[in-house]
Every structure is written in structure tokens, then in C-alpha cells.
Amino acid sequence: MSAAPVPGFVRAVVRSAWIAWAIRAALALPFAASVIAKLGNWPGAVAESVALGFGHPVWIAGATIATQAIGCVLLFTRRLCWLGAGMLAVFTACATLVAHAFWTLEGAERIAQMNTCFEHVAIIGGFAALAVLVHRSCAD
């Protein structure tokens, strides 16, 4: 059984450079906002690292900002989009395991953290889809 034909307007939207930019912007937005917030409140960024139990919180805060900023910039490149998507996906996976460990909680907090964890899994899936789509478009 073959797939249903794709309507022309859907094909045009999917191939639109504007839509590709909007997808990248949507995925980059929370990370870019985090970079701006952390740079605007460096003591808060360090305190966040301390609260999560990291040693060397100044280095962790700096590495977080660098990873997020570089990943965002790379998302908007054609040749290295996959690298930016990969960086932000791995960062998101690690941060989610540390900051949203719902399996250690109970009650309403467990449910709230589980929902946040699964939302982050969806973001990771978005990065994977973006990397695949950009790679395919480069191969064309």
C-alpha cells in the first residue's frame, strides 16, 4: 500500500526556506533564552549549578552557556546543523536526567517532573528530525 499523495501546498510549505528557519528558531529559542538569562545573571547561573549538586559550579555554568550558545549558532548553519542539533540534544538529555529525575520523587512533584522529562525527550526528537532533514537537503 503506497502513501497518500501529498497536496502541493503542503509540499511547498515543507520545502520553504522560511519554514526551515522557523523550525530552527523554535528549537533554538529556549537555549538562546537560557544563554541570555545566565549571562544577565551570572551569580544565578552559578547558584543553579550549585543547587544541582555540581562541583566546580563556575566551570559548569560557563560550559552550559558555551554549549547552548555554540549549539544555537550551529543550528543555523547548513553544513554543521547536525552538530548543533547533536550538541543541544546531548545537553538536553544530560540536563534532563540531572534536573528532572522524576523517578526519585513522589506524588504531584513526580508527575510534574515526569511531564517535563517527556517534553524534553520530544525536544531531543525535534533535534534528531532537524538533523536528518538538513542532512537530506544537503545530499540533494
JSON list of C-alpha atoms in Angstrom, two decimals:
[
{"chain": "A", "resi": 1, "resn": "MET", "atom": "CA", "xyz": [0.00, 0.00, 0.00]},
{"chain": "A", "resi": 2, "resn": "SER", "atom": "CA", "xyz": [1.53, 3.31, -1.05]},
{"chain": "A", "resi": 3, "resn": "ALA", "atom": "CA", "xyz": [1.38, 6.55, 0.88]},
{"chain": "A", "resi": 4, "resn": "ALA", "atom": "CA", "xyz": [-1.32, 9.08, 0.06]},
{"chain": "A", "resi": 5, "resn": "PRO", "atom": "CA", "xyz": [-0.21, 11.84, -2.32]},
{"chain": "A", "resi": 6, "resn": "VAL", "atom": "CA", "xyz": [0.99, 15.00, -0.62]},
{"chain": "A", "resi": 7, "resn": "PRO", "atom": "CA", "xyz": [-1.00, 18.10, -1.62]},
{"chain": "A", "resi": 8, "resn": "GLY", "atom": "CA", "xyz": [1.02, 20.72, -3.47]},
{"chain": "A", "resi": 9, "resn": "PHE", "atom": "CA", "xyz": [0.59, 23.41, -0.82]},
{"chain": "A", "resi": 10, "resn": "VAL", "atom": "CA", "xyz": [1.88, 21.03, 1.87]},
{"chain": "A", "resi": 11, "resn": "ARG", "atom": "CA", "xyz": [4.90, 20.19, -0.30]},
{"chain": "A", "resi": 12, "resn": "ALA", "atom": "CA", "xyz": [5.55, 23.93, -0.80]},
{"chain": "A", "resi": 13, "resn": "VAL", "atom": "CA", "xyz": [5.34, 24.64, 2.93]},
{"chain": "A", "resi": 14, "resn": "VAL", "atom": "CA", "xyz": [7.64, 21.76, 3.84]},
{"chain": "A", "resi": 15, "resn": "ARG", "atom": "CA", "xyz": [10.24, 22.89, 1.28]},
{"chain": "A", "resi": 16, "resn": "SER", "atom": "CA", "xyz": [10.02, 26.56, 2.28]},
{"chain": "A", "resi": 17, "resn": "ALA", "atom": "CA", "xyz": [13.25, 28.18, 3.48]},
{"chain": "A", "resi": 18, "resn": "TRP", "atom": "CA", "xyz": [11.14, 30.31, 5.83]},
{"chain": "A", "resi": 19, "resn": "ILE", "atom": "CA", "xyz": [9.67, 27.21, 7.49]},
{"chain": "A", "resi": 20, "resn": "ALA", "atom": "CA", "xyz": [13.13, 25.66, 7.84]},
{"chain": "A", "resi": 21, "resn": "TRP", "atom": "CA", "xyz": [14.32, 28.85, 9.55]},
{"chain": "A", "resi": 22, "resn": "ALA", "atom": "CA", "xyz": [11.25, 28.90, 11.83]},
{"chain": "A", "resi": 23, "resn": "ILE", "atom": "CA", "xyz": [11.86, 25.28, 12.88]},
{"chain": "A", "resi": 24, "resn": "ARG", "atom": "CA", "xyz": [15.47, 26.09, 13.74]},
{"chain": "A", "resi": 25, "resn": "ALA", "atom": "CA", "xyz": [14.42, 29.21, 15.63]},
{"chain": "A", "resi": 26, "resn": "ALA", "atom": "CA", "xyz": [11.78, 27.30, 17.60]},
{"chain": "A", "resi": 27, "resn": "LEU", "atom": "CA", "xyz": [14.29, 24.67, 18.66]},
{"chain": "A", "resi": 28, "resn": "ALA", "atom": "CA", "xyz": [16.98, 27.25, 19.47]},
{"chain": "A", "resi": 29, "resn": "LEU", "atom": "CA", "xyz": [14.72, 29.64, 21.40]},
{"chain": "A", "resi": 30, "resn": "PRO", "atom": "CA", "xyz": [14.77, 28.04, 24.88]},
{"chain": "A", "resi": 31, "resn": "PHE", "atom": "CA", "xyz": [18.54, 27.61, 24.71]},
{"chain": "A", "resi": 32, "resn": "ALA", "atom": "CA", "xyz": [19.18, 31.15, 23.45]},
{"chain": "A", "resi": 33, "resn": "ALA", "atom": "CA", "xyz": [16.91, 32.50, 26.19]},
{"chain": "A", "resi": 34, "resn": "SER", "atom": "CA", "xyz": [18.86, 30.46, 28.74]},
{"chain": "A", "resi": 35, "resn": "VAL", "atom": "CA", "xyz": [22.15, 31.91, 27.49]},
{"chain": "A", "resi": 36, "resn": "ILE", "atom": "CA", "xyz": [20.82, 35.45, 27.76]},
{"chain": "A", "resi": 37, "resn": "ALA", "atom": "CA", "xyz": [19.39, 34.83, 31.23]},
{"chain": "A", "resi": 38, "resn": "LYS", "atom": "CA", "xyz": [22.58, 33.22, 32.51]},
{"chain": "A", "resi": 39, "resn": "LEU", "atom": "CA", "xyz": [24.79, 35.96, 31.09]},
{"chain": "A", "resi": 40, "resn": "GLY", "atom": "CA", "xyz": [22.46, 38.58, 32.58]},
{"chain": "A", "resi": 41, "resn": "ASN", "atom": "CA", "xyz": [22.55, 36.91, 35.98]},
{"chain": "A", "resi": 42, "resn": "TRP", "atom": "CA", "xyz": [25.90, 35.16, 36.32]},
{"chain": "A", "resi": 43, "resn": "PRO", "atom": "CA", "xyz": [25.55, 34.64, 40.11]},
{"chain": "A", "resi": 44, "resn": "GLY", "atom": "CA", "xyz": [22.20, 32.96, 39.45]},
{"chain": "A", "resi": 45, "resn": "ALA", "atom": "CA", "xyz": [23.77, 30.71, 36.79]},
{"chain": "A", "resi": 46, "resn": "VAL", "atom": "CA", "xyz": [26.45, 29.62, 39.26]},
{"chain": "A", "resi": 47, "resn": "ALA", "atom": "CA", "xyz": [23.83, 29.15, 42.01]},
{"chain": "A", "resi": 48, "resn": "GLU", "atom": "CA", "xyz": [21.83, 26.91, 39.66]},
{"chain": "A", "resi": 49, "resn": "SER", "atom": "CA", "xyz": [24.91, 24.70, 39.21]},
{"chain": "A", "resi": 50, "resn": "VAL", "atom": "CA", "xyz": [25.39, 24.58, 42.97]},
{"chain": "A", "resi": 51, "resn": "ALA", "atom": "CA", "xyz": [21.72, 23.69, 43.53]},
{"chain": "A", "resi": 52, "resn": "LEU", "atom": "CA", "xyz": [22.04, 20.79, 41.09]},
{"chain": "A", "resi": 53, "resn": "GLY", "atom": "CA", "xyz": [24.96, 19.45, 43.13]},
{"chain": "A", "resi": 54, "resn": "PHE", "atom": "CA", "xyz": [27.78, 20.06, 40.68]},
{"chain": "A", "resi": 55, "resn": "GLY", "atom": "CA", "xyz": [31.35, 20.55, 41.80]},
{"chain": "A", "resi": 56, "resn": "HIS", "atom": "CA", "xyz": [33.14, 23.45, 40.14]},
{"chain": "A", "resi": 57, "resn": "PRO", "atom": "CA", "xyz": [29.89, 25.38, 39.56]},
{"chain": "A", "resi": 58, "resn": "VAL", "atom": "CA", "xyz": [31.61, 28.31, 37.85]},
{"chain": "A", "resi": 59, "resn": "TRP", "atom": "CA", "xyz": [33.04, 25.98, 35.21]},
{"chain": "A", "resi": 60, "resn": "ILE", "atom": "CA", "xyz": [29.73, 24.14, 34.83]},
{"chain": "A", "resi": 61, "resn": "ALA", "atom": "CA", "xyz": [27.84, 27.41, 34.36]},
{"chain": "A", "resi": 62, "resn": "GLY", "atom": "CA", "xyz": [30.38, 28.56, 31.77]},
{"chain": "A", "resi": 63, "resn": "ALA", "atom": "CA", "xyz": [30.30, 25.24, 29.93]},
{"chain": "A", "resi": 64, "resn": "THR", "atom": "CA", "xyz": [26.49, 25.33, 29.93]},
{"chain": "A", "resi": 65, "resn": "ILE", "atom": "CA", "xyz": [26.46, 28.81, 28.38]},
{"chain": "A", "resi": 66, "resn": "ALA", "atom": "CA", "xyz": [29.10, 27.87, 25.81]},
{"chain": "A", "resi": 67, "resn": "THR", "atom": "CA", "xyz": [27.34, 24.64, 24.82]},
{"chain": "A", "resi": 68, "resn": "GLN", "atom": "CA", "xyz": [23.98, 26.33, 24.45]},
{"chain": "A", "resi": 69, "resn": "ALA", "atom": "CA", "xyz": [25.35, 29.34, 22.55]},
{"chain": "A", "resi": 70, "resn": "ILE", "atom": "CA", "xyz": [27.52, 27.33, 20.15]},
{"chain": "A", "resi": 71, "resn": "GLY", "atom": "CA", "xyz": [24.75, 24.80, 19.59]},
{"chain": "A", "resi": 72, "resn": "CYS", "atom": "CA", "xyz": [22.28, 27.57, 18.72]},
{"chain": "A", "resi": 73, "resn": "VAL", "atom": "CA", "xyz": [24.66, 29.19, 16.26]},
{"chain": "A", "resi": 74, "resn": "LEU", "atom": "CA", "xyz": [25.40, 25.86, 14.58]},
{"chain": "A", "resi": 75, "resn": "LEU", "atom": "CA", "xyz": [21.68, 25.12, 14.14]},
{"chain": "A", "resi": 76, "resn": "PHE", "atom": "CA", "xyz": [21.53, 27.96, 11.64]},
{"chain": "A", "resi": 77, "resn": "THR", "atom": "CA", "xyz": [24.40, 26.68, 9.51]},
{"chain": "A", "resi": 78, "resn": "ARG", "atom": "CA", "xyz": [23.71, 24.29, 6.69]},
{"chain": "A", "resi": 79, "resn": "ARG", "atom": "CA", "xyz": [26.85, 22.18, 6.94]},
{"chain": "A", "resi": 80, "resn": "LEU", "atom": "CA", "xyz": [27.08, 21.92, 10.74]},
{"chain": "A", "resi": 81, "resn": "CYS", "atom": "CA", "xyz": [23.42, 21.98, 11.73]},
{"chain": "A", "resi": 82, "resn": "TRP", "atom": "CA", "xyz": [23.71, 18.30, 12.66]},
{"chain": "A", "resi": 83, "resn": "LEU", "atom": "CA", "xyz": [26.49, 19.14, 15.12]},
{"chain": "A", "resi": 84, "resn": "GLY", "atom": "CA", "xyz": [24.49, 21.90, 16.79]},
{"chain": "A", "resi": 85, "resn": "ALA", "atom": "CA", "xyz": [21.44, 19.65, 16.96]},
{"chain": "A", "resi": 86, "resn": "GLY", "atom": "CA", "xyz": [23.57, 16.87, 18.44]},
{"chain": "A", "resi": 87, "resn": "MET", "atom": "CA", "xyz": [25.19, 19.17, 21.00]},
{"chain": "A", "resi": 88, "resn": "LEU", "atom": "CA", "xyz": [21.86, 20.51, 22.17]},
{"chain": "A", "resi": 89, "resn": "ALA", "atom": "CA", "xyz": [20.24, 17.05, 22.17]},
{"chain": "A", "resi": 90, "resn": "VAL", "atom": "CA", "xyz": [23.00, 15.55, 24.32]},
{"chain": "A", "resi": 91, "resn": "PHE", "atom": "CA", "xyz": [22.98, 18.61, 26.59]},
{"chain": "A", "resi": 92, "resn": "THR", "atom": "CA", "xyz": [19.19, 18.30, 26.95]},
{"chain": "A", "resi": 93, "resn": "ALA", "atom": "CA", "xyz": [19.41, 14.58, 27.73]},
{"chain": "A", "resi": 94, "resn": "CYS", "atom": "CA", "xyz": [22.06, 15.12, 30.40]},
{"chain": "A", "resi": 95, "resn": "ALA", "atom": "CA", "xyz": [20.32, 18.12, 31.93]},
{"chain": "A", "resi": 96, "resn": "THR", "atom": "CA", "xyz": [17.00, 16.27, 31.98]},
{"chain": "A", "resi": 97, "resn": "LEU", "atom": "CA", "xyz": [18.48, 13.28, 33.80]},
{"chain": "A", "resi": 98, "resn": "VAL", "atom": "CA", "xyz": [20.03, 15.58, 36.41]},
{"chain": "A", "resi": 99, "resn": "ALA", "atom": "CA", "xyz": [17.32, 18.20, 36.88]},
{"chain": "A", "resi": 100, "resn": "HIS", "atom": "CA", "xyz": [14.13, 16.21, 36.25]},
{"chain": "A", "resi": 101, "resn": "ALA", "atom": "CA", "xyz": [14.78, 12.85, 37.93]},
{"chain": "A", "resi": 102, "resn": "PHE", "atom": "CA", "xyz": [11.08, 12.13, 38.46]},
{"chain": "A", "resi": 103, "resn": "TRP", "atom": "CA", "xyz": [11.78, 8.52, 39.46]},
{"chain": "A", "resi": 104, "resn": "THR", "atom": "CA", "xyz": [13.24, 9.82, 42.75]},
{"chain": "A", "resi": 105, "resn": "LEU", "atom": "CA", "xyz": [10.08, 11.77, 43.65]},
{"chain": "A", "resi": 106, "resn": "GLU", "atom": "CA", "xyz": [6.52, 11.04, 44.74]},
{"chain": "A", "resi": 107, "resn": "GLY", "atom": "CA", "xyz": [3.06, 12.48, 44.27]},
{"chain": "A", "resi": 108, "resn": "ALA", "atom": "CA", "xyz": [2.32, 15.63, 42.32]},
{"chain": "A", "resi": 109, "resn": "GLU", "atom": "CA", "xyz": [6.01, 16.60, 42.04]},
{"chain": "A", "resi": 110, "resn": "ARG", "atom": "CA", "xyz": [6.77, 13.24, 40.42]},
{"chain": "A", "resi": 111, "resn": "ILE", "atom": "CA", "xyz": [4.04, 13.79, 37.82]},
{"chain": "A", "resi": 112, "resn": "ALA", "atom": "CA", "xyz": [5.17, 17.36, 37.10]},
{"chain": "A", "resi": 113, "resn": "GLN", "atom": "CA", "xyz": [8.82, 16.33, 36.68]},
{"chain": "A", "resi": 114, "resn": "MET", "atom": "CA", "xyz": [7.84, 13.29, 34.58]},
{"chain": "A", "resi": 115, "resn": "ASN", "atom": "CA", "xyz": [5.87, 15.55, 32.23]},
{"chain": "A", "resi": 116, "resn": "THR", "atom": "CA", "xyz": [8.84, 17.93, 31.95]},
{"chain": "A", "resi": 117, "resn": "CYS", "atom": "CA", "xyz": [11.17, 14.99, 31.32]},
{"chain": "A", "resi": 118, "resn": "PHE", "atom": "CA", "xyz": [9.00, 13.70, 28.48]},
{"chain": "A", "resi": 119, "resn": "GLU", "atom": "CA", "xyz": [8.69, 17.19, 26.99]},
{"chain": "A", "resi": 120, "resn": "HIS", "atom": "CA", "xyz": [12.49, 17.27, 26.88]},
{"chain": "A", "resi": 121, "resn": "VAL", "atom": "CA", "xyz": [12.50, 13.88, 25.16]},
{"chain": "A", "resi": 122, "resn": "ALA", "atom": "CA", "xyz": [10.25, 15.45, 22.49]},
{"chain": "A", "resi": 123, "resn": "ILE", "atom": "CA", "xyz": [12.75, 18.31, 22.08]},
{"chain": "A", "resi": 124, "resn": "ILE", "atom": "CA", "xyz": [15.53, 15.75, 21.61]},
{"chain": "A", "resi": 125, "resn": "GLY", "atom": "CA", "xyz": [13.37, 14.10, 18.94]},
{"chain": "A", "resi": 126, "resn": "GLY", "atom": "CA", "xyz": [12.96, 17.50, 17.26]},
{"chain": "A", "resi": 127, "resn": "PHE", "atom": "CA", "xyz": [16.74, 17.90, 17.12]},
{"chain": "A", "resi": 128, "resn": "ALA", "atom": "CA", "xyz": [17.10, 14.44, 15.60]},
{"chain": "A", "resi": 129, "resn": "ALA", "atom": "CA", "xyz": [14.44, 15.21, 12.98]},
{"chain": "A", "resi": 130, "resn": "LEU", "atom": "CA", "xyz": [16.09, 18.54, 12.15]},
{"chain": "A", "resi": 131, "resn": "ALA", "atom": "CA", "xyz": [19.49, 16.88, 11.70]},
{"chain": "A", "resi": 132, "resn": "VAL", "atom": "CA", "xyz": [18.00, 14.22, 9.42]},
{"chain": "A", "resi": 133, "resn": "LEU", "atom": "CA", "xyz": [16.08, 16.73, 7.32]},
{"chain": "A", "resi": 134, "resn": "VAL", "atom": "CA", "xyz": [19.02, 19.12, 6.92]},
{"chain": "A", "resi": 135, "resn": "HIS", "atom": "CA", "xyz": [21.34, 16.23, 6.04]},
{"chain": "A", "resi": 136, "resn": "ARG", "atom": "CA", "xyz": [18.88, 15.02, 3.40]},
{"chain": "A", "resi": 137, "resn": "SER", "atom": "CA", "xyz": [18.58, 18.50, 1.92]},
{"chain": "A", "resi": 138, "resn": "CYS", "atom": "CA", "xyz": [22.39, 18.79, 1.73]},
{"chain": "A", "resi": 139, "resn": "ALA", "atom": "CA", "xyz": [22.55, 15.45, -0.08]},
{"chain": "A", "resi": 140, "resn": "ASP", "atom": "CA", "xyz": [20.09, 16.64, -2.76]}
]
